[in-house]
Amino acid sequence: MLGMVDTPFQQPQALNVRQNRALALAGVFQAAQLTHMTAMTGQQSIGESGNFYFEQLIKACLNIRPAMNSSTQTLDFFHQLADISLGLKTLESSITQPFSSSPKSRLPKLSNA
């Protein structure tokens, strides 16, 4: 069978511009979600998976590349899609269930102490 790929679900090596932008946006959503979770529950309460995603963001931020390199891909910073899956899920849920001005649950009030 000519034209068949040995591993049909293998990630392509180079992503197009839209895919890179979507992954970069997912990185922003991942950072926002982790910030929200930490603010609401504290660093100790985000759990092992939260710490994993936080670590991936720190690694991506410290992965410095030359600004003039036009061939830089988003996955050069996030080495695999699993590293940014929290951001992808958060982005997807914000598209499918956008922000409601009248949320079902109230945010906890800050104490004045």
PDB file of N, CA and C in Angstrom:
ATOM      1  N   MET A   1       0.832  -1.175   0.000  1.00  0.00           N
ATOM      2  CA  MET A   1       0.000   0.000   0.000  1.00  0.00           C
ATOM      3  C   MET A   1       0.878   1.241   0.000  1.00  0.00           C
ATOM      4  N   LEU A   2       0.980   1.874  -1.105  1.00  0.00           N
ATOM      5  CA  LEU A   2       1.768   3.085  -1.184  1.00  0.00           C
ATOM      6  C   LEU A   2       0.980   4.255  -0.621  1.00  0.00           C
ATOM      7  N   GLY A   3       1.679   5.168   0.026  1.00  0.00           N
ATOM      8  CA  GLY A   3       1.034   6.358   0.552  1.00  0.00           C
ATOM      9  C   GLY A   3       0.507   6.197   1.972  1.00  0.00           C
ATOM     10  N   MET A   4       0.480   4.976   2.488  1.00  0.00           N
ATOM     11  CA  MET A   4       0.015   4.768   3.857  1.00  0.00           C
ATOM     12  C   MET A   4       1.161   5.059   4.817  1.00  0.00           C
ATOM     13  N   VAL A   5       0.830   5.647   5.920  1.00  0.00           N
ATOM     14  CA  VAL A   5       1.824   5.967   6.934  1.00  0.00           C
ATOM     15  C   VAL A   5       1.893   4.811   7.917  1.00  0.00           C
ATOM     16  N   ASP A   6       3.105   4.454   8.338  1.00  0.00           N
ATOM     17  CA  ASP A   6       3.261   3.359   9.293  1.00  0.00           C
ATOM     18  C   ASP A   6       2.578   3.666  10.625  1.00  0.00           C
ATOM     19  N   THR A   7       2.668   4.896  11.057  1.00  0.00           N
ATOM     20  CA  THR A   7       2.030   5.318  12.308  1.00  0.00           C
ATOM     21  C   THR A   7       1.048   6.430  11.979  1.00  0.00           C
ATOM     22  N   PRO A   8      -0.221   6.093  11.777  1.00  0.00           N
ATOM     23  CA  PRO A   8      -1.190   7.074  11.281  1.00  0.00           C
ATOM     24  C   PRO A   8      -1.458   8.240  12.225  1.00  0.00           C
ATOM     25  N   PHE A   9      -1.205   8.088  13.519  1.00  0.00           N
ATOM     26  CA  PHE A   9      -1.497   9.163  14.458  1.00  0.00           C
ATOM     27  C   PHE A   9      -0.246   9.919  14.888  1.00  0.00           C
ATOM     28  N   GLN A  10       0.815   9.759  14.155  1.00  0.00           N
ATOM     29  CA  GLN A  10       2.060  10.441  14.461  1.00  0.00           C
ATOM     30  C   GLN A  10       1.907  11.929  14.178  1.00  0.00           C
ATOM     31  N   GLN A  11       2.444  12.748  15.089  1.00  0.00           N
ATOM     32  CA  GLN A  11       2.380  14.196  14.906  1.00  0.00           C
ATOM     33  C   GLN A  11       3.242  14.621  13.731  1.00  0.00           C
ATOM     34  N   PRO A  12       2.760  15.574  12.932  1.00  0.00           N
ATOM     35  CA  PRO A  12       3.603  16.104  11.860  1.00  0.00           C
ATOM     36  C   PRO A  12       4.767  16.883  12.464  1.00  0.00           C
ATOM     37  N   GLN A  13       5.856  16.917  11.754  1.00  0.00           N
ATOM     38  CA  GLN A  13       7.038  17.606  12.252  1.00  0.00           C
ATOM     39  C   GLN A  13       6.843  19.117  12.311  1.00  0.00           C
ATOM     40  N   ALA A  14       6.289  19.693  11.267  1.00  0.00           N
ATOM     41  CA  ALA A  14       6.118  21.143  11.216  1.00  0.00           C
ATOM     42  C   ALA A  14       4.629  21.483  11.252  1.00  0.00           C
ATOM     43  N   LEU A  15       4.282  22.382  12.146  1.00  0.00           N
ATOM     44  CA  LEU A  15       2.900  22.839  12.252  1.00  0.00           C
ATOM     45  C   LEU A  15       2.722  24.082  11.395  1.00  0.00           C
ATOM     46  N   ASN A  16       1.498  24.302  10.927  1.00  0.00           N
ATOM     47  CA  ASN A  16       1.266  25.519  10.155  1.00  0.00           C
ATOM     48  C   ASN A  16       1.072  26.705  11.108  1.00  0.00           C
ATOM     49  N   VAL A  17       0.943  27.889  10.553  1.00  0.00           N
ATOM     50  CA  VAL A  17       0.869  29.114  11.351  1.00  0.00           C
ATOM     51  C   VAL A  17      -0.322  29.082  12.304  1.00  0.00           C
ATOM     52  N   ARG A  18      -1.474  28.664  11.821  1.00  0.00           N
ATOM     53  CA  ARG A  18      -2.671  28.615  12.675  1.00  0.00           C
ATOM     54  C   ARG A  18      -2.511  27.621  13.817  1.00  0.00           C
ATOM     55  N   GLN A  19      -1.915  26.484  13.538  1.00  0.00           N
ATOM     56  CA  GLN A  19      -1.699  25.487  14.587  1.00  0.00           C
ATOM     57  C   GLN A  19      -0.746  26.025  15.647  1.00  0.00           C
ATOM     58  N   ASN A  20       0.324  26.698  15.214  1.00  0.00           N
ATOM     59  CA  ASN A  20       1.259  27.288  16.171  1.00  0.00           C
ATOM     60  C   ASN A  20       0.585  28.358  17.017  1.00  0.00           C
ATOM     61  N   ARG A  21      -0.246  29.175  16.397  1.00  0.00           N
ATOM     62  CA  ARG A  21      -0.956  30.219  17.143  1.00  0.00           C
ATOM     63  C   ARG A  21      -1.942  29.616  18.135  1.00  0.00           C
ATOM     64  N   ALA A  22      -2.625  28.553  17.729  1.00  0.00           N
ATOM     65  CA  ALA A  22      -3.572  27.890  18.630  1.00  0.00           C
ATOM     66  C   ALA A  22      -2.847  27.288  19.831  1.00  0.00           C
ATOM     67  N   LEU A  23      -1.692  26.682  19.595  1.00  0.00           N
ATOM     68  CA  LEU A  23      -0.919  26.119  20.701  1.00  0.00           C
ATOM     69  C   LEU A  23      -0.367  27.214  21.609  1.00  0.00           C
ATOM     70  N   ALA A  24       0.057  28.327  21.024  1.00  0.00           N
ATOM     71  CA  ALA A  24       0.533  29.449  21.839  1.00  0.00           C
ATOM     72  C   ALA A  24      -0.604  30.007  22.694  1.00  0.00           C
ATOM     73  N   LEU A  25      -1.791  30.115  22.114  1.00  0.00           N
ATOM     74  CA  LEU A  25      -2.958  30.569  22.867  1.00  0.00           C
ATOM     75  C   LEU A  25      -3.303  29.576  23.975  1.00  0.00           C
ATOM     76  N   ALA A  26      -3.155  28.294  23.697  1.00  0.00           N
ATOM     77  CA  ALA A  26      -3.384  27.277  24.727  1.00  0.00           C
ATOM     78  C   ALA A  26      -2.388  27.440  25.871  1.00  0.00           C
ATOM     79  N   GLY A  27      -1.167  27.854  25.562  1.00  0.00           N
ATOM     80  CA  GLY A  27      -0.186  28.133  26.610  1.00  0.00           C
ATOM     81  C   GLY A  27      -0.628  29.274  27.508  1.00  0.00           C
ATOM     82  N   VAL A  28      -1.212  30.304  26.915  1.00  0.00           N
ATOM     83  CA  VAL A  28      -1.745  31.430  27.691  1.00  0.00           C
ATOM     84  C   VAL A  28      -2.902  30.951  28.567  1.00  0.00           C
ATOM     85  N   PHE A  29      -3.783  30.126  28.002  1.00  0.00           N
ATOM     86  CA  PHE A  29      -4.912  29.596  28.771  1.00  0.00           C
ATOM     87  C   PHE A  29      -4.433  28.685  29.897  1.00  0.00           C
ATOM     88  N   GLN A  30      -3.365  27.938  29.654  1.00  0.00           N
ATOM     89  CA  GLN A  30      -2.812  27.075  30.697  1.00  0.00           C
ATOM     90  C   GLN A  30      -2.279  27.925  31.840  1.00  0.00           C
ATOM     91  N   ALA A  31      -1.571  28.986  31.514  1.00  0.00           N
ATOM     92  CA  ALA A  31      -1.050  29.879  32.554  1.00  0.00           C
ATOM     93  C   ALA A  31      -2.185  30.529  33.333  1.00  0.00           C
ATOM     94  N   ALA A  32      -3.224  30.965  32.629  1.00  0.00           N
ATOM     95  CA  ALA A  32      -4.365  31.595  33.294  1.00  0.00           C
ATOM     96  C   ALA A  32      -5.096  30.603  34.192  1.00  0.00           C
ATOM     97  N   GLN A  33      -5.275  29.379  33.722  1.00  0.00           N
ATOM     98  CA  GLN A  33      -5.971  28.364  34.527  1.00  0.00           C
ATOM     99  C   GLN A  33      -5.171  28.026  35.776  1.00  0.00           C
ATOM    100  N   LEU A  34      -3.861  27.864  35.638  1.00  0.00           N
ATOM    101  CA  LEU A  34      -3.031  27.563  36.804  1.00  0.00           C
ATOM    102  C   LEU A  34      -3.008  28.726  37.785  1.00  0.00           C
ATOM    103  N   THR A  35      -2.987  29.952  37.272  1.00  0.00           N
ATOM    104  CA  THR A  35      -3.038  31.130  38.136  1.00  0.00           C
ATOM    105  C   THR A  35      -4.353  31.162  38.894  1.00  0.00           C
ATOM    106  N   HIS A  36      -5.441  30.900  38.199  1.00  0.00           N
ATOM    107  CA  HIS A  36      -6.761  30.873  38.836  1.00  0.00           C
ATOM    108  C   HIS A  36      -6.832  29.783  39.911  1.00  0.00           C
ATOM    109  N   MET A  37      -6.376  28.584  39.573  1.00  0.00           N
ATOM    110  CA  MET A  37      -6.411  27.476  40.528  1.00  0.00           C
ATOM    111  C   MET A  37      -5.570  27.779  41.760  1.00  0.00           C
ATOM    112  N   THR A  38      -4.387  28.357  41.561  1.00  0.00           N
ATOM    113  CA  THR A  38      -3.509  28.683  42.675  1.00  0.00           C
ATOM    114  C   THR A  38      -4.111  29.784  43.531  1.00  0.00           C
ATOM    115  N   ALA A  39      -4.702  30.788  42.901  1.00  0.00           N
ATOM    116  CA  ALA A  39      -5.312  31.891  43.643  1.00  0.00           C
ATOM    117  C   ALA A  39      -6.504  31.415  44.464  1.00  0.00           C
ATOM    118  N   MET A  40      -7.260  30.476  43.927  1.00  0.00           N
ATOM    119  CA  MET A  40      -8.469  30.016  44.613  1.00  0.00           C
ATOM    120  C   MET A  40      -8.179  28.986  45.701  1.00  0.00           C
ATOM    121  N   THR A  41      -7.170  28.147  45.501  1.00  0.00           N
ATOM    122  CA  THR A  41      -6.954  27.037  46.431  1.00  0.00           C
ATOM    123  C   THR A  41      -5.572  27.007  47.071  1.00  0.00           C
ATOM    124  N   GLY A  42      -4.628  27.729  46.538  1.00  0.00           N
ATOM    125  CA  GLY A  42      -3.273  27.710  47.076  1.00  0.00           C
ATOM    126  C   GLY A  42      -2.375  26.753  46.318  1.00  0.00           C
ATOM    127  N   GLN A  43      -1.093  27.007  46.378  1.00  0.00           N
ATOM    128  CA  GLN A  43      -0.098  26.220  45.640  1.00  0.00           C
ATOM    129  C   GLN A  43      -0.143  24.742  46.023  1.00  0.00           C
ATOM    130  N   GLN A  44      -0.331  24.444  47.300  1.00  0.00           N
ATOM    131  CA  GLN A  44      -0.320  23.055  47.742  1.00  0.00           C
ATOM    132  C   GLN A  44      -1.535  22.274  47.251  1.00  0.00           C
ATOM    133  N   SER A  45      -2.615  22.971  46.919  1.00  0.00           N
ATOM    134  CA  SER A  45      -3.863  22.297  46.561  1.00  0.00           C
ATOM    135  C   SER A  45      -4.003  21.986  45.076  1.00  0.00           C
ATOM    136  N   ILE A  46      -3.080  22.448  44.237  1.00  0.00           N
ATOM    137  CA  ILE A  46      -3.251  22.191  42.802  1.00  0.00           C
ATOM    138  C   ILE A  46      -2.819  20.778  42.425  1.00  0.00           C
ATOM    139  N   GLY A  47      -2.170  20.098  43.335  1.00  0.00           N
ATOM    140  CA  GLY A  47      -1.845  18.693  43.131  1.00  0.00           C
ATOM    141  C   GLY A  47      -0.646  18.459  42.230  1.00  0.00           C
ATOM    142  N   GLU A  48      -0.351  17.188  42.066  1.00  0.00           N
ATOM    143  CA  GLU A  48       0.815  16.784  41.278  1.00  0.00           C
ATOM    144  C   GLU A  48       0.667  17.164  39.812  1.00  0.00           C
ATOM    145  N   SER A  49      -0.526  16.981  39.248  1.00  0.00           N
ATOM    146  CA  SER A  49      -0.713  17.326  37.836  1.00  0.00           C
ATOM    147  C   SER A  49      -0.616  18.837  37.630  1.00  0.00           C
ATOM    148  N   GLY A  50      -1.150  19.622  38.568  1.00  0.00           N
ATOM    149  CA  GLY A  50      -1.029  21.077  38.477  1.00  0.00           C
ATOM    150  C   GLY A  50       0.420  21.514  38.525  1.00  0.00           C
ATOM    151  N   ASN A  51       1.186  20.881  39.408  1.00  0.00           N
ATOM    152  CA  ASN A  51       2.614  21.195  39.493  1.00  0.00           C
ATOM    153  C   ASN A  51       3.344  20.804  38.216  1.00  0.00           C
ATOM    154  N   PHE A  52       2.929  19.693  37.590  1.00  0.00           N
ATOM    155  CA  PHE A  52       3.529  19.282  36.320  1.00  0.00           C
ATOM    156  C   PHE A  52       3.319  20.351  35.255  1.00  0.00           C
ATOM    157  N   TYR A  53       2.074  20.825  35.100  1.00  0.00           N
ATOM    158  CA  TYR A  53       1.776  21.837  34.081  1.00  0.00           C
ATOM    159  C   TYR A  53       2.472  23.157  34.392  1.00  0.00           C
ATOM    160  N   PHE A  54       2.559  23.494  35.667  1.00  0.00           N
ATOM    161  CA  PHE A  54       3.267  24.707  36.077  1.00  0.00           C
ATOM    162  C   PHE A  54       4.743  24.598  35.694  1.00  0.00           C
ATOM    163  N   GLU A  55       5.327  23.434  35.935  1.00  0.00           N
ATOM    164  CA  GLU A  55       6.732  23.208  35.582  1.00  0.00           C
ATOM    165  C   GLU A  55       6.950  23.322  34.073  1.00  0.00           C
ATOM    166  N   GLN A  56       6.010  22.824  33.276  1.00  0.00           N
ATOM    167  CA  GLN A  56       6.127  22.921  31.819  1.00  0.00           C
ATOM    168  C   GLN A  56       6.109  24.376  31.363  1.00  0.00           C
ATOM    169  N   LEU A  57       5.269  25.203  32.014  1.00  0.00           N
ATOM    170  CA  LEU A  57       5.231  26.630  31.673  1.00  0.00           C
ATOM    171  C   LEU A  57       6.545  27.315  32.014  1.00  0.00           C
ATOM    172  N   ILE A  58       7.099  26.992  33.181  1.00  0.00           N
ATOM    173  CA  ILE A  58       8.385  27.585  33.578  1.00  0.00           C
ATOM    174  C   ILE A  58       9.473  27.181  32.585  1.00  0.00           C
ATOM    175  N   LYS A  59       9.514  25.907  32.221  1.00  0.00           N
ATOM    176  CA  LYS A  59      10.510  25.445  31.244  1.00  0.00           C
ATOM    177  C   LYS A  59      10.344  26.166  29.911  1.00  0.00           C
ATOM    178  N   ALA A  60       9.101  26.350  29.468  1.00  0.00           N
ATOM    179  CA  ALA A  60       8.851  27.039  28.200  1.00  0.00           C
ATOM    180  C   ALA A  60       9.299  28.491  28.274  1.00  0.00           C
ATOM    181  N   CYS A  61       9.065  29.136  29.421  1.00  0.00           N
ATOM    182  CA  CYS A  61       9.475  30.537  29.583  1.00  0.00           C
ATOM    183  C   CYS A  61      10.988  30.685  29.585  1.00  0.00           C
ATOM    184  N   LEU A  62      11.675  29.698  30.119  1.00  0.00           N
ATOM    185  CA  LEU A  62      13.133  29.767  30.203  1.00  0.00           C
ATOM    186  C   LEU A  62      13.823  29.239  28.953  1.00  0.00           C
ATOM    187  N   ASN A  63      13.074  28.703  28.020  1.00  0.00           N
ATOM    188  CA  ASN A  63      13.610  28.177  26.768  1.00  0.00           C
ATOM    189  C   ASN A  63      13.746  29.335  25.782  1.00  0.00           C
ATOM    190  N   ILE A  64      14.838  30.046  25.863  1.00  0.00           N
ATOM    191  CA  ILE A  64      15.027  31.265  25.076  1.00  0.00           C
ATOM    192  C   ILE A  64      15.523  30.906  23.676  1.00  0.00           C
ATOM    193  N   ARG A  65      14.864  31.489  22.680  1.00  0.00           N
ATOM    194  CA  ARG A  65      15.231  31.292  21.273  1.00  0.00           C
ATOM    195  C   ARG A  65      15.506  32.654  20.645  1.00  0.00           C
ATOM    196  N   PRO A  66      16.345  32.708  19.612  1.00  0.00           N
ATOM    197  CA  PRO A  66      16.554  33.978  18.910  1.00  0.00           C
ATOM    198  C   PRO A  66      15.258  34.481  18.287  1.00  0.00           C
ATOM    199  N   ALA A  67      14.979  35.752  18.439  1.00  0.00           N
ATOM    200  CA  ALA A  67      13.739  36.347  17.927  1.00  0.00           C
ATOM    201  C   ALA A  67      13.696  36.357  16.402  1.00  0.00           C
ATOM    202  N   MET A  68      14.826  36.341  15.757  1.00  0.00           N
ATOM    203  CA  MET A  68      14.863  36.426  14.301  1.00  0.00           C
ATOM    204  C   MET A  68      14.647  35.068  13.627  1.00  0.00           C
ATOM    205  N   ASN A  69      14.553  33.993  14.392  1.00  0.00           N
ATOM    206  CA  ASN A  69      14.371  32.666  13.820  1.00  0.00           C
ATOM    207  C   ASN A  69      12.905  32.473  13.457  1.00  0.00           C
ATOM    208  N   SER A  70      12.575  32.600  12.182  1.00  0.00           N
ATOM    209  CA  SER A  70      11.183  32.509  11.738  1.00  0.00           C
ATOM    210  C   SER A  70      10.678  31.070  11.679  1.00  0.00           C
ATOM    211  N   SER A  71      11.557  30.100  11.826  1.00  0.00           N
ATOM    212  CA  SER A  71      11.123  28.705  11.751  1.00  0.00           C
ATOM    213  C   SER A  71      10.850  28.104  13.125  1.00  0.00           C
ATOM    214  N   THR A  72      10.857  28.917  14.166  1.00  0.00           N
ATOM    215  CA  THR A  72      10.586  28.416  15.502  1.00  0.00           C
ATOM    216  C   THR A  72       9.142  27.939  15.596  1.00  0.00           C
ATOM    217  N   GLN A  73       8.966  26.756  16.116  1.00  0.00           N
ATOM    218  CA  GLN A  73       7.650  26.143  16.282  1.00  0.00           C
ATOM    219  C   GLN A  73       7.250  26.201  17.758  1.00  0.00           C
ATOM    220  N   THR A  74       5.951  26.226  18.027  1.00  0.00           N
ATOM    221  CA  THR A  74       5.462  26.259  19.400  1.00  0.00           C
ATOM    222  C   THR A  74       5.950  25.050  20.180  1.00  0.00           C
ATOM    223  N   LEU A  75       6.011  23.901  19.535  1.00  0.00           N
ATOM    224  CA  LEU A  75       6.463  22.700  20.230  1.00  0.00           C
ATOM    225  C   LEU A  75       7.968  22.697  20.485  1.00  0.00           C
ATOM    226  N   ASP A  76       8.694  23.733  20.024  1.00  0.00           N
ATOM    227  CA  ASP A  76      10.081  23.911  20.447  1.00  0.00           C
ATOM    228  C   ASP A  76      10.119  24.329  21.912  1.00  0.00           C
ATOM    229  N   PHE A  77       9.043  24.924  22.376  1.00  0.00           N
ATOM    230  CA  PHE A  77       8.938  25.374  23.760  1.00  0.00           C
ATOM    231  C   PHE A  77       8.193  24.353  24.613  1.00  0.00           C
ATOM    232  N   PHE A  78       7.102  23.816  24.084  1.00  0.00           N
ATOM    233  CA  PHE A  78       6.365  22.730  24.721  1.00  0.00           C
ATOM    234  C   PHE A  78       6.659  21.497  23.879  1.00  0.00           C
ATOM    235  N   HIS A  79       7.491  20.610  24.375  1.00  0.00           N
ATOM    236  CA  HIS A  79       8.049  19.540  23.552  1.00  0.00           C
ATOM    237  C   HIS A  79       7.020  18.555  23.013  1.00  0.00           C
ATOM    238  N   GLN A  80       5.919  18.399  23.719  1.00  0.00           N
ATOM    239  CA  GLN A  80       4.862  17.506  23.237  1.00  0.00           C
ATOM    240  C   GLN A  80       3.512  18.073  23.642  1.00  0.00           C
ATOM    241  N   LEU A  81       2.478  17.640  22.957  1.00  0.00           N
ATOM    242  CA  LEU A  81       1.139  18.166  23.222  1.00  0.00           C
ATOM    243  C   LEU A  81       0.674  17.867  24.641  1.00  0.00           C
ATOM    244  N   ALA A  82       1.149  16.775  25.226  1.00  0.00           N
ATOM    245  CA  ALA A  82       0.759  16.437  26.601  1.00  0.00           C
ATOM    246  C   ALA A  82       1.199  17.517  27.587  1.00  0.00           C
ATOM    247  N   ASP A  83       2.286  18.226  27.278  1.00  0.00           N
ATOM    248  CA  ASP A  83       2.790  19.279  28.167  1.00  0.00           C
ATOM    249  C   ASP A  83       1.856  20.477  28.225  1.00  0.00           C
ATOM    250  N   ILE A  84       0.990  20.607  27.261  1.00  0.00           N
ATOM    251  CA  ILE A  84       0.099  21.760  27.174  1.00  0.00           C
ATOM    252  C   ILE A  84      -1.372  21.332  27.139  1.00  0.00           C
ATOM    253  N   SER A  85      -1.626  20.090  27.520  1.00  0.00           N
ATOM    254  CA  SER A  85      -3.000  19.574  27.428  1.00  0.00           C
ATOM    255  C   SER A  85      -3.974  20.302  28.348  1.00  0.00           C
ATOM    256  N   LEU A  86      -3.526  20.771  29.508  1.00  0.00           N
ATOM    257  CA  LEU A  86      -4.418  21.550  30.377  1.00  0.00           C
ATOM    258  C   LEU A  86      -4.869  22.816  29.656  1.00  0.00           C
ATOM    259  N   GLY A  87      -3.952  23.498  28.990  1.00  0.00           N
ATOM    260  CA  GLY A  87      -4.300  24.698  28.241  1.00  0.00           C
ATOM    261  C   GLY A  87      -5.212  24.410  27.063  1.00  0.00           C
ATOM    262  N   LEU A  88      -4.976  23.293  26.385  1.00  0.00           N
ATOM    263  CA  LEU A  88      -5.837  22.913  25.262  1.00  0.00           C
ATOM    264  C   LEU A  88      -7.255  22.612  25.736  1.00  0.00           C
ATOM    265  N   LYS A  89      -7.376  21.893  26.860  1.00  0.00           N
ATOM    266  CA  LYS A  89      -8.702  21.579  27.403  1.00  0.00           C
ATOM    267  C   LYS A  89      -9.407  22.844  27.880  1.00  0.00           C
ATOM    268  N   THR A  90      -8.664  23.748  28.512  1.00  0.00           N
ATOM    269  CA  THR A  90      -9.253  24.997  28.997  1.00  0.00           C
ATOM    270  C   THR A  90      -9.701  25.866  27.829  1.00  0.00           C
ATOM    271  N   LEU A  91      -8.878  25.951  26.792  1.00  0.00           N
ATOM    272  CA  LEU A  91      -9.238  26.712  25.595  1.00  0.00           C
ATOM    273  C   LEU A  91     -10.481  26.122  24.939  1.00  0.00           C
ATOM    274  N   GLU A  92     -10.513  24.813  24.796  1.00  0.00           N
ATOM    275  CA  GLU A  92     -11.673  24.156  24.188  1.00  0.00           C
ATOM    276  C   GLU A  92     -12.942  24.419  24.997  1.00  0.00           C
ATOM    277  N   SER A  93     -12.855  24.310  26.315  1.00  0.00           N
ATOM    278  CA  SER A  93     -14.057  24.522  27.126  1.00  0.00           C
ATOM    279  C   SER A  93     -14.510  25.975  27.095  1.00  0.00           C
ATOM    280  N   SER A  94     -13.583  26.900  26.953  1.00  0.00           N
ATOM    281  CA  SER A  94     -13.987  28.306  26.872  1.00  0.00           C
ATOM    282  C   SER A  94     -14.653  28.625  25.533  1.00  0.00           C
ATOM    283  N   ILE A  95     -14.346  27.852  24.513  1.00  0.00           N
ATOM    284  CA  ILE A  95     -14.996  28.038  23.216  1.00  0.00           C
ATOM    285  C   ILE A  95     -16.376  27.373  23.215  1.00  0.00           C
ATOM    286  N   THR A  96     -16.447  26.174  23.765  1.00  0.00           N
ATOM    287  CA  THR A  96     -17.718  25.446  23.745  1.00  0.00           C
ATOM    288  C   THR A  96     -18.687  25.928  24.816  1.00  0.00           C
ATOM    289  N   GLN A  97     -18.158  26.429  25.944  1.00  0.00           N
ATOM    290  CA  GLN A  97     -18.991  26.951  27.033  1.00  0.00           C
ATOM    291  C   GLN A  97     -18.444  28.313  27.432  1.00  0.00           C
ATOM    292  N   PRO A  98     -18.736  29.347  26.652  1.00  0.00           N
ATOM    293  CA  PRO A  98     -18.151  30.664  26.920  1.00  0.00           C
ATOM    294  C   PRO A  98     -18.582  31.242  28.264  1.00  0.00           C
ATOM    295  N   PHE A  99     -17.894  32.287  28.657  1.00  0.00           N
ATOM    296  CA  PHE A  99     -18.135  32.957  29.931  1.00  0.00           C
ATOM    297  C   PHE A  99     -19.585  33.396  30.051  1.00  0.00           C
ATOM    298  N   SER A 100     -20.131  33.175  31.211  1.00  0.00           N
ATOM    299  CA  SER A 100     -21.500  33.593  31.491  1.00  0.00           C
ATOM    300  C   SER A 100     -21.460  34.766  32.465  1.00  0.00           C
ATOM    301  N   SER A 101     -22.229  35.814  32.184  1.00  0.00           N
ATOM    302  CA  SER A 101     -22.256  36.973  33.085  1.00  0.00           C
ATOM    303  C   SER A 101     -23.010  36.661  34.370  1.00  0.00           C
ATOM    304  N   SER A 102     -23.761  35.583  34.387  1.00  0.00           N
ATOM    305  CA  SER A 102     -24.450  35.156  35.614  1.00  0.00           C
ATOM    306  C   SER A 102     -24.062  33.710  35.920  1.00  0.00           C
ATOM    307  N   PRO A 103     -22.884  33.525  36.546  1.00  0.00           N
ATOM    308  CA  PRO A 103     -22.402  32.166  36.806  1.00  0.00           C
ATOM    309  C   PRO A 103     -23.316  31.426  37.777  1.00  0.00           C
ATOM    310  N   LYS A 104     -23.289  30.096  37.679  1.00  0.00           N
ATOM    311  CA  LYS A 104     -24.128  29.266  38.536  1.00  0.00           C
ATOM    312  C   LYS A 104     -23.642  29.265  39.980  1.00  0.00           C
ATOM    313  N   SER A 105     -22.353  29.370  40.193  1.00  0.00           N
ATOM    314  CA  SER A 105     -21.823  29.402  41.554  1.00  0.00           C
ATOM    315  C   SER A 105     -21.157  30.748  41.801  1.00  0.00           C
ATOM    316  N   ARG A 106     -21.235  31.195  43.030  1.00  0.00           N
ATOM    317  CA  ARG A 106     -20.641  32.482  43.387  1.00  0.00           C
ATOM    318  C   ARG A 106     -19.181  32.298  43.754  1.00  0.00           C
ATOM    319  N   LEU A 107     -18.398  33.307  43.488  1.00  0.00           N
ATOM    320  CA  LEU A 107     -17.004  33.280  43.892  1.00  0.00           C
ATOM    321  C   LEU A 107     -16.918  33.540  45.382  1.00  0.00           C
ATOM    322  N   PRO A 108     -15.995  32.902  46.087  1.00  0.00           N
ATOM    323  CA  PRO A 108     -15.863  33.157  47.520  1.00  0.00           C
ATOM    324  C   PRO A 108     -15.416  34.590  47.771  1.00  0.00           C
ATOM    325  N   LYS A 109     -15.949  35.191  48.824  1.00  0.00           N
ATOM    326  CA  LYS A 109     -15.585  36.561  49.177  1.00  0.00           C
ATOM    327  C   LYS A 109     -14.294  36.557  49.977  1.00  0.00           C
ATOM    328  N   LEU A 110     -13.490  37.591  49.773  1.00  0.00           N
ATOM    329  CA  LEU A 110     -12.250  37.727  50.525  1.00  0.00           C
ATOM    330  C   LEU A 110     -12.568  38.249  51.912  1.00  0.00           C
ATOM    331  N   SER A 111     -11.842  37.747  52.904  1.00  0.00           N
ATOM    332  CA  SER A 111     -12.059  38.243  54.266  1.00  0.00           C
ATOM    333  C   SER A 111     -11.392  39.597  54.422  1.00  0.00           C
ATOM    334  N   ASN A 112     -11.925  40.430  55.278  1.00  0.00           N
ATOM    335  CA  ASN A 112     -11.372  41.764  55.504  1.00  0.00           C
ATOM    336  C   ASN A 112     -10.236  41.749  56.506  1.00  0.00           C
ATOM    337  N   ALA A 113      -9.924  40.611  57.072  1.00  0.00           N
ATOM    338  CA  ALA A 113      -8.889  40.530  58.105  1.00  0.00           C
ATOM    339  C   ALA A 113      -7.511  40.592  57.532  1.00  0.00           C
TER     340      ALA A 113
END
